[in-house]
Amino acid sequence: MAKYLGDLNARARGLHTHLLPPSELERLARATSLPALQRELSSLGFVRSDAPSTPASLEKSIRHHAASQMRVLDRWCGERRRLALSVLFEDEDRRSIQSILRGAEQGVASEARMAGLVPTASLSERALFTLASQPTPADVVRMLLLWNHPFGPPLVEAASRAHPSLFELEVALQRAFARRASTRAREGGAQLIEYVGQVIDLMNAWSALLHFAERDPKIVELTFVEGGQWLTRPVFEKLMGVATREDVEKQLARELRTSALAHVFRPGLDEIAELENAALRAQIAWQNRSMRIEPVFEATSGADAALQIEHLAESDGAGIVLIDEPLYRDIPEEVRRGLQRSALPVVIPVPGPDWTSEASAHEYIVEILRRAIGYRVRLQ
């Protein structure tokens, strides 16, 4: 059974308002120099005004800002719901570990391996830097094992070979995430399940684009990740049998045509980086659509609404609940009286846009004020 996430959903929507909109990001991208970018970021509260205008300093400041938001989300989860939301945190860990493994394989500088990483509760900034400082991918895996990180054991087999393969390590990492996420997403409900399906579908899409030309019948067993929503094993096998990359992209577009990723694989995007950006934009657009059309909770009857409100009352920090007025009237009278007596949450019935007189609106405002301050007031 899915955990109740209504209050966490509402809080996360509030946290979303602190993210930079596309217009601000585009303005930052037009900065003509590092000092100019530093001034812009400082005005937005991302870096201190006296911070050095160097790539490493700016990257670190932005990483701190992202980490602080992740800590807030983790704190809001509480122990009861951390398992469900671990899908999101472990997805971030997966990205970080994959980037660090690639950096270790290529021998790039430790600071460069940290670029774009977001610390989480299980991989703090210090832990990420320690991983980024390891000389080889096998050493990265040893540190994960030492810390009892859940992605450590699944990588042992690939890391223990005489010459560890980055390809095998990455596939093992993807499969470990997919197994854990597919199971835990059920705790969070339909939206989280769909998100995990999208992530796994994208893993398989990138594998198809990168490996279709190898014409090796074993490649499906070596690369396919179970758990996607649209790109099943039979579809993946079909993708691996096409002749050209253009044909792979056309087939991907056809298979994903009814998904949130429908517009990712379109003509004109030749580089994997461009496709990854298109996929990220598609996922953000899907999340924004979901946020606009999905209420914090739905109820089919007054009894159902009463049960949902009871869940809210048991959660941490539930303050005000807005509820459709006809649904509120359908709540059993005894339950309504109990809600009116309780301090929190304050349940406010909200009428639809069909008030027949201004007085009706005033009465609702007066009632809200009465609940807040304890006595009735007259509105002038």
XYZ file of C-alpha atoms in Angstrom:
380
model
C 0.000 0.000 0.000
C 1.312 3.449 -0.932
C 2.379 5.733 1.907
C 0.432 8.969 2.350
C 2.518 11.761 0.828
C -0.062 14.561 0.616
C 1.569 16.987 3.040
C 5.035 16.221 1.667
C 3.684 16.831 -1.815
C 2.355 20.242 -0.775
C 5.633 21.206 0.883
C 7.663 20.091 -2.124
C 5.474 22.248 -4.339
C 6.378 25.160 -2.109
C 10.074 24.274 -2.334
C 9.662 24.206 -6.121
C 8.964 27.956 -6.077
C 12.559 28.532 -4.917
C 13.990 26.959 -8.080
C 15.152 29.281 -10.825
C 12.694 29.587 -13.730
C 13.943 29.072 -17.313
C 14.121 32.831 -17.897
C 16.619 33.245 -15.023
C 18.693 30.281 -16.198
C 18.819 31.746 -19.703
C 19.920 35.079 -18.267
C 22.708 33.348 -16.328
C 23.770 31.514 -19.485
C 24.253 34.867 -21.209
C 26.821 36.036 -18.629
C 29.919 37.198 -20.528
C 32.499 36.404 -17.851
C 32.974 34.541 -14.573
C 32.866 37.779 -12.512
C 29.588 38.693 -14.216
C 28.188 35.223 -13.498
C 29.348 35.503 -9.891
C 27.498 38.825 -9.497
C 24.326 37.380 -10.991
C 24.461 34.291 -8.746
C 25.154 36.489 -5.734
C 22.088 38.632 -6.471
C 20.004 35.441 -6.528
C 21.413 34.216 -3.212
C 23.416 31.286 -4.559
C 26.899 32.558 -3.710
C 28.372 35.062 -1.272
C 29.165 38.478 -2.701
C 32.816 38.074 -1.671
C 33.192 34.548 -3.084
C 35.978 34.081 -5.653
C 34.729 34.145 -9.237
C 36.422 30.884 -10.179
C 34.751 27.811 -11.700
C 35.581 25.655 -8.669
C 34.235 28.227 -6.196
C 31.000 28.832 -8.093
C 30.461 25.096 -8.587
C 30.949 24.484 -4.859
C 28.507 27.227 -3.869
C 25.815 25.916 -6.200
C 26.434 22.380 -4.928
C 25.945 23.604 -1.341
C 22.669 25.256 -2.337
C 21.362 22.089 -4.018
C 22.462 19.973 -1.040
C 20.569 22.222 1.371
C 17.348 21.685 -0.577
C 17.898 17.928 -0.602
C 18.400 18.024 3.183
C 15.113 19.895 3.613
C 13.280 17.299 1.529
C 14.915 14.463 3.450
C 13.965 16.044 6.778
C 10.356 16.440 5.675
C 10.185 12.752 4.770
C 10.626 11.558 8.336
C 11.396 7.946 9.082
C 8.009 6.577 7.978
C 8.259 7.828 4.402
C 11.985 7.922 3.758
C 11.821 4.497 2.102
C 9.460 5.736 -0.614
C 11.426 8.911 -1.328
C 14.726 7.022 -1.258
C 14.016 6.413 -4.956
C 14.787 10.077 -5.666
C 17.829 10.256 -3.395
C 19.292 7.017 -4.760
C 18.724 8.221 -8.313
C 20.924 11.194 -7.445
C 23.507 8.866 -5.876
C 23.445 6.718 -9.024
C 24.208 9.742 -11.199
C 27.020 10.826 -8.880
C 28.640 7.375 -8.695
C 28.404 6.936 -12.457
C 30.081 10.297 -13.050
C 32.823 9.540 -10.520
C 33.471 6.083 -12.030
C 33.881 7.679 -15.450
C 36.216 10.302 -14.035
C 38.338 7.646 -12.324
C 38.531 5.614 -15.540
C 39.620 8.686 -17.513
C 42.021 9.907 -14.833
C 40.570 13.418 -14.603
C 41.259 15.690 -11.626
C 39.238 15.139 -8.445
C 37.616 18.582 -8.569
C 36.543 18.025 -12.164
C 34.857 14.749 -11.174
C 32.703 16.716 -8.716
C 31.159 18.884 -11.451
C 27.366 18.721 -11.430
C 27.104 16.356 -8.444
C 24.445 16.862 -5.771
C 25.158 15.625 -2.215
C 22.519 13.551 -0.425
C 22.111 12.171 3.087
C 23.861 8.937 2.068
C 26.598 10.601 -0.006
C 27.526 13.920 1.583
C 29.822 16.418 -0.104
C 32.765 15.078 1.877
C 31.883 11.521 0.843
C 31.560 12.554 -2.808
C 34.960 14.246 -2.699
C 36.486 11.137 -1.108
C 35.050 9.005 -3.912
C 36.211 11.524 -6.503
C 39.741 11.296 -5.097
C 40.034 7.528 -5.603
C 42.599 6.564 -8.263
C 40.604 3.772 -9.935
C 36.970 2.653 -10.367
C 37.727 -0.411 -8.207
C 38.823 1.892 -5.380
C 35.551 3.811 -5.695
C 33.641 0.534 -5.228
C 35.801 -0.373 -2.206
C 34.851 2.897 -0.521
C 31.153 2.289 -1.171
C 31.512 -1.141 0.423
C 33.337 0.321 3.404
C 30.480 2.782 3.957
C 27.810 0.085 3.509
C 26.273 2.053 0.668
C 23.551 -0.035 -1.060
C 25.220 0.374 -4.460
C 28.497 -1.108 -3.235
C 27.726 -4.872 -3.213
C 26.147 -4.975 -6.707
C 29.379 -3.564 -8.181
C 31.759 -6.015 -6.506
C 31.737 -8.654 -9.228
C 32.560 -6.205 -12.016
C 35.124 -4.351 -9.876
C 36.931 -7.557 -8.852
C 38.120 -8.462 -12.332
C 41.787 -8.056 -13.203
C 40.858 -5.197 -15.508
C 37.466 -3.836 -14.396
C 35.243 -2.757 -17.269
C 33.562 0.635 -16.920
C 30.779 -0.678 -19.137
C 30.060 -3.608 -16.777
C 30.243 -1.350 -13.728
C 27.725 1.076 -15.205
C 25.282 -1.671 -16.202
C 25.553 -3.216 -12.720
C 24.891 0.198 -11.179
C 21.854 0.790 -13.385
C 20.394 -2.625 -12.615
C 20.950 -2.182 -8.880
C 19.092 1.128 -8.961
C 16.287 -0.309 -11.103
C 15.701 -3.254 -8.743
C 15.534 -1.115 -5.633
C 13.568 1.720 -7.231
C 10.964 -0.526 -8.867
C 10.189 -2.074 -5.481
C 10.240 1.105 -3.419
C 8.301 3.254 -5.889
C 5.164 1.322 -4.926
C 5.413 2.978 -1.510
C 5.020 6.374 -3.175
C 2.169 5.703 -5.586
C 1.491 6.115 -9.308
C 3.586 9.232 -9.955
C 6.726 7.717 -8.457
C 6.157 4.438 -10.311
C 5.875 6.341 -13.602
C 9.016 8.345 -12.822
C 11.039 5.165 -12.222
C 9.686 3.691 -15.450
C 10.844 6.795 -17.337
C 14.340 6.636 -15.842
C 14.740 2.960 -16.784
C 13.303 3.513 -20.269
C 15.927 6.221 -20.816
C 18.704 3.877 -19.650
C 17.630 1.357 -22.290
C 17.186 4.043 -24.939
C 20.787 5.244 -24.474
C 22.018 1.629 -24.578
C 20.175 1.032 -27.852
C 21.666 4.174 -29.405
C 25.188 3.321 -28.263
C 25.288 -0.428 -28.967
C 22.893 -1.232 -31.840
C 25.754 -1.210 -34.373
C 27.657 -3.997 -32.589
C 25.359 -6.651 -34.060
C 26.139 -8.973 -31.151
C 23.214 -11.178 -30.070
C 24.602 -11.155 -26.518
C 24.310 -7.379 -26.228
C 20.695 -7.549 -25.050
C 21.656 -9.749 -22.081
C 24.643 -7.531 -21.341
C 22.865 -4.175 -21.392
C 19.090 -4.456 -20.941
C 17.686 -3.156 -17.639
C 14.366 -4.602 -16.458
C 11.633 -2.350 -15.109
C 10.906 0.175 -17.858
C 7.365 1.151 -18.711
C 7.536 1.273 -22.521
C 10.834 -0.251 -23.639
C 10.313 -3.893 -22.752
C 12.790 -6.656 -23.591
C 11.048 -7.595 -26.901
C 11.080 -3.931 -27.941
C 14.755 -3.644 -26.968
C 15.620 -6.731 -28.998
C 13.889 -5.164 -31.988
C 15.838 -1.933 -31.497
C 19.125 -3.824 -31.476
C 18.321 -5.337 -34.850
C 17.811 -2.145 -36.891
C 20.325 -0.965 -39.483
C 21.056 2.689 -38.706
C 20.972 5.114 -35.815
C 18.255 7.063 -37.610
C 16.152 3.897 -37.617
C 16.788 3.429 -33.875
C 15.585 6.963 -33.186
C 12.487 6.480 -35.340
C 11.678 3.229 -33.552
C 12.198 4.879 -30.146
C 9.901 7.740 -31.150
C 7.277 5.208 -32.224
C 7.484 3.148 -29.032
C 7.420 6.208 -26.748
C 4.777 8.157 -28.696
C 2.182 7.991 -25.891
C 4.638 8.540 -23.035
C 5.998 11.672 -21.385
C 9.166 11.119 -23.454
C 7.283 11.297 -26.773
C 9.126 14.329 -28.158
C 12.663 13.423 -27.092
C 13.675 11.390 -30.131
C 12.895 13.791 -32.933
C 14.892 14.714 -36.062
C 17.724 17.187 -35.645
C 19.134 15.986 -32.319
C 22.355 14.192 -33.206
C 24.407 14.181 -30.017
C 23.641 12.096 -26.929
C 24.071 15.257 -24.815
C 21.311 16.964 -26.830
C 19.052 13.954 -26.385
C 19.748 13.872 -22.645
C 18.823 17.566 -22.368
C 15.642 16.938 -24.356
C 14.785 14.021 -22.063
C 15.356 16.158 -18.964
C 13.126 18.913 -20.365
C 10.435 16.337 -21.174
C 10.518 14.941 -17.635
C 10.344 18.433 -16.113
C 7.398 19.295 -18.382
C 5.634 16.082 -17.284
C 6.236 16.920 -13.625
C 4.931 20.456 -14.126
C 1.796 19.149 -15.830
C 1.259 16.656 -13.034
C 1.700 19.375 -10.429
C -0.942 21.546 -12.085
C -3.589 18.871 -12.529
C -3.041 16.670 -9.475
C -4.558 17.813 -6.153
C -2.698 17.115 -2.955
C -5.274 14.401 -2.328
C -8.493 13.210 -3.914
C -11.609 11.897 -2.204
C -14.715 10.284 -3.651
C -17.000 10.816 -0.655
C -17.240 12.589 2.664
C -16.111 9.452 4.487
C -13.102 9.166 2.185
C -12.277 12.848 2.741
C -12.489 12.349 6.512
C -9.998 9.482 6.252
C -7.616 11.577 4.132
C -7.802 14.465 6.592
C -7.119 12.043 9.439
C -3.931 10.982 7.620
C -2.997 14.648 7.306
C -3.578 15.254 11.004
C -1.228 12.378 11.838
C 1.529 13.776 9.603
C 4.040 16.362 10.698
C 3.204 20.011 10.138
C -0.258 19.760 8.503
C -1.729 23.217 9.150
C -4.510 24.233 6.751
C -6.621 21.945 4.548
C -8.753 23.446 1.783
C -11.628 21.198 0.780
C -14.416 21.484 -1.778
C -17.536 22.699 0.044
C -19.968 20.000 -1.193
C -17.434 17.352 -0.179
C -17.069 18.989 3.244
C -20.851 18.903 3.752
C -20.764 15.204 2.931
C -18.379 14.481 5.825
C -20.277 12.838 8.713
C -21.530 15.488 11.132
C -19.752 14.000 14.131
C -16.437 14.101 12.257
C -17.069 17.714 11.185
C -17.658 18.736 14.794
C -14.393 17.077 15.763
C -12.544 18.944 13.017
C -14.041 22.253 14.187
C -12.848 21.594 17.742
C -9.326 20.543 16.778
C -6.509 23.058 16.653
C -4.772 21.500 13.656
C -5.316 21.051 10.870
C -7.718 23.933 10.193
C -10.169 22.581 7.614
C -11.627 25.287 5.381
C -14.445 24.448 2.961
C -13.973 26.351 -0.292
C -17.017 27.064 -2.475
C -16.880 26.864 -6.243
C -17.029 30.002 -8.401
C -20.784 30.298 -8.118
C -21.359 32.702 -5.240
C -24.637 34.527 -5.699
C -23.767 37.470 -3.522
C -20.808 39.268 -2.023
C -22.148 38.499 1.455
C -21.460 34.801 0.967
C -17.776 35.509 0.399
C -17.671 37.759 3.449
C -19.199 35.055 5.624
C -16.480 32.611 4.661
C -13.750 35.136 5.410
C -15.348 35.930 8.785
C -15.497 32.215 9.617
C -11.816 31.742 8.739
C -10.873 34.679 10.973
C -13.038 33.308 13.788
C -11.194 29.989 13.632
C -7.843 31.792 13.659
C -8.366 34.346 16.447
C -11.210 32.826 18.467
C -13.999 35.384 18.002
C -16.058 36.908 15.236
C -15.099 40.188 13.619
C -17.055 42.585 11.428
C -15.667 43.323 7.966
C -16.119 46.928 6.863
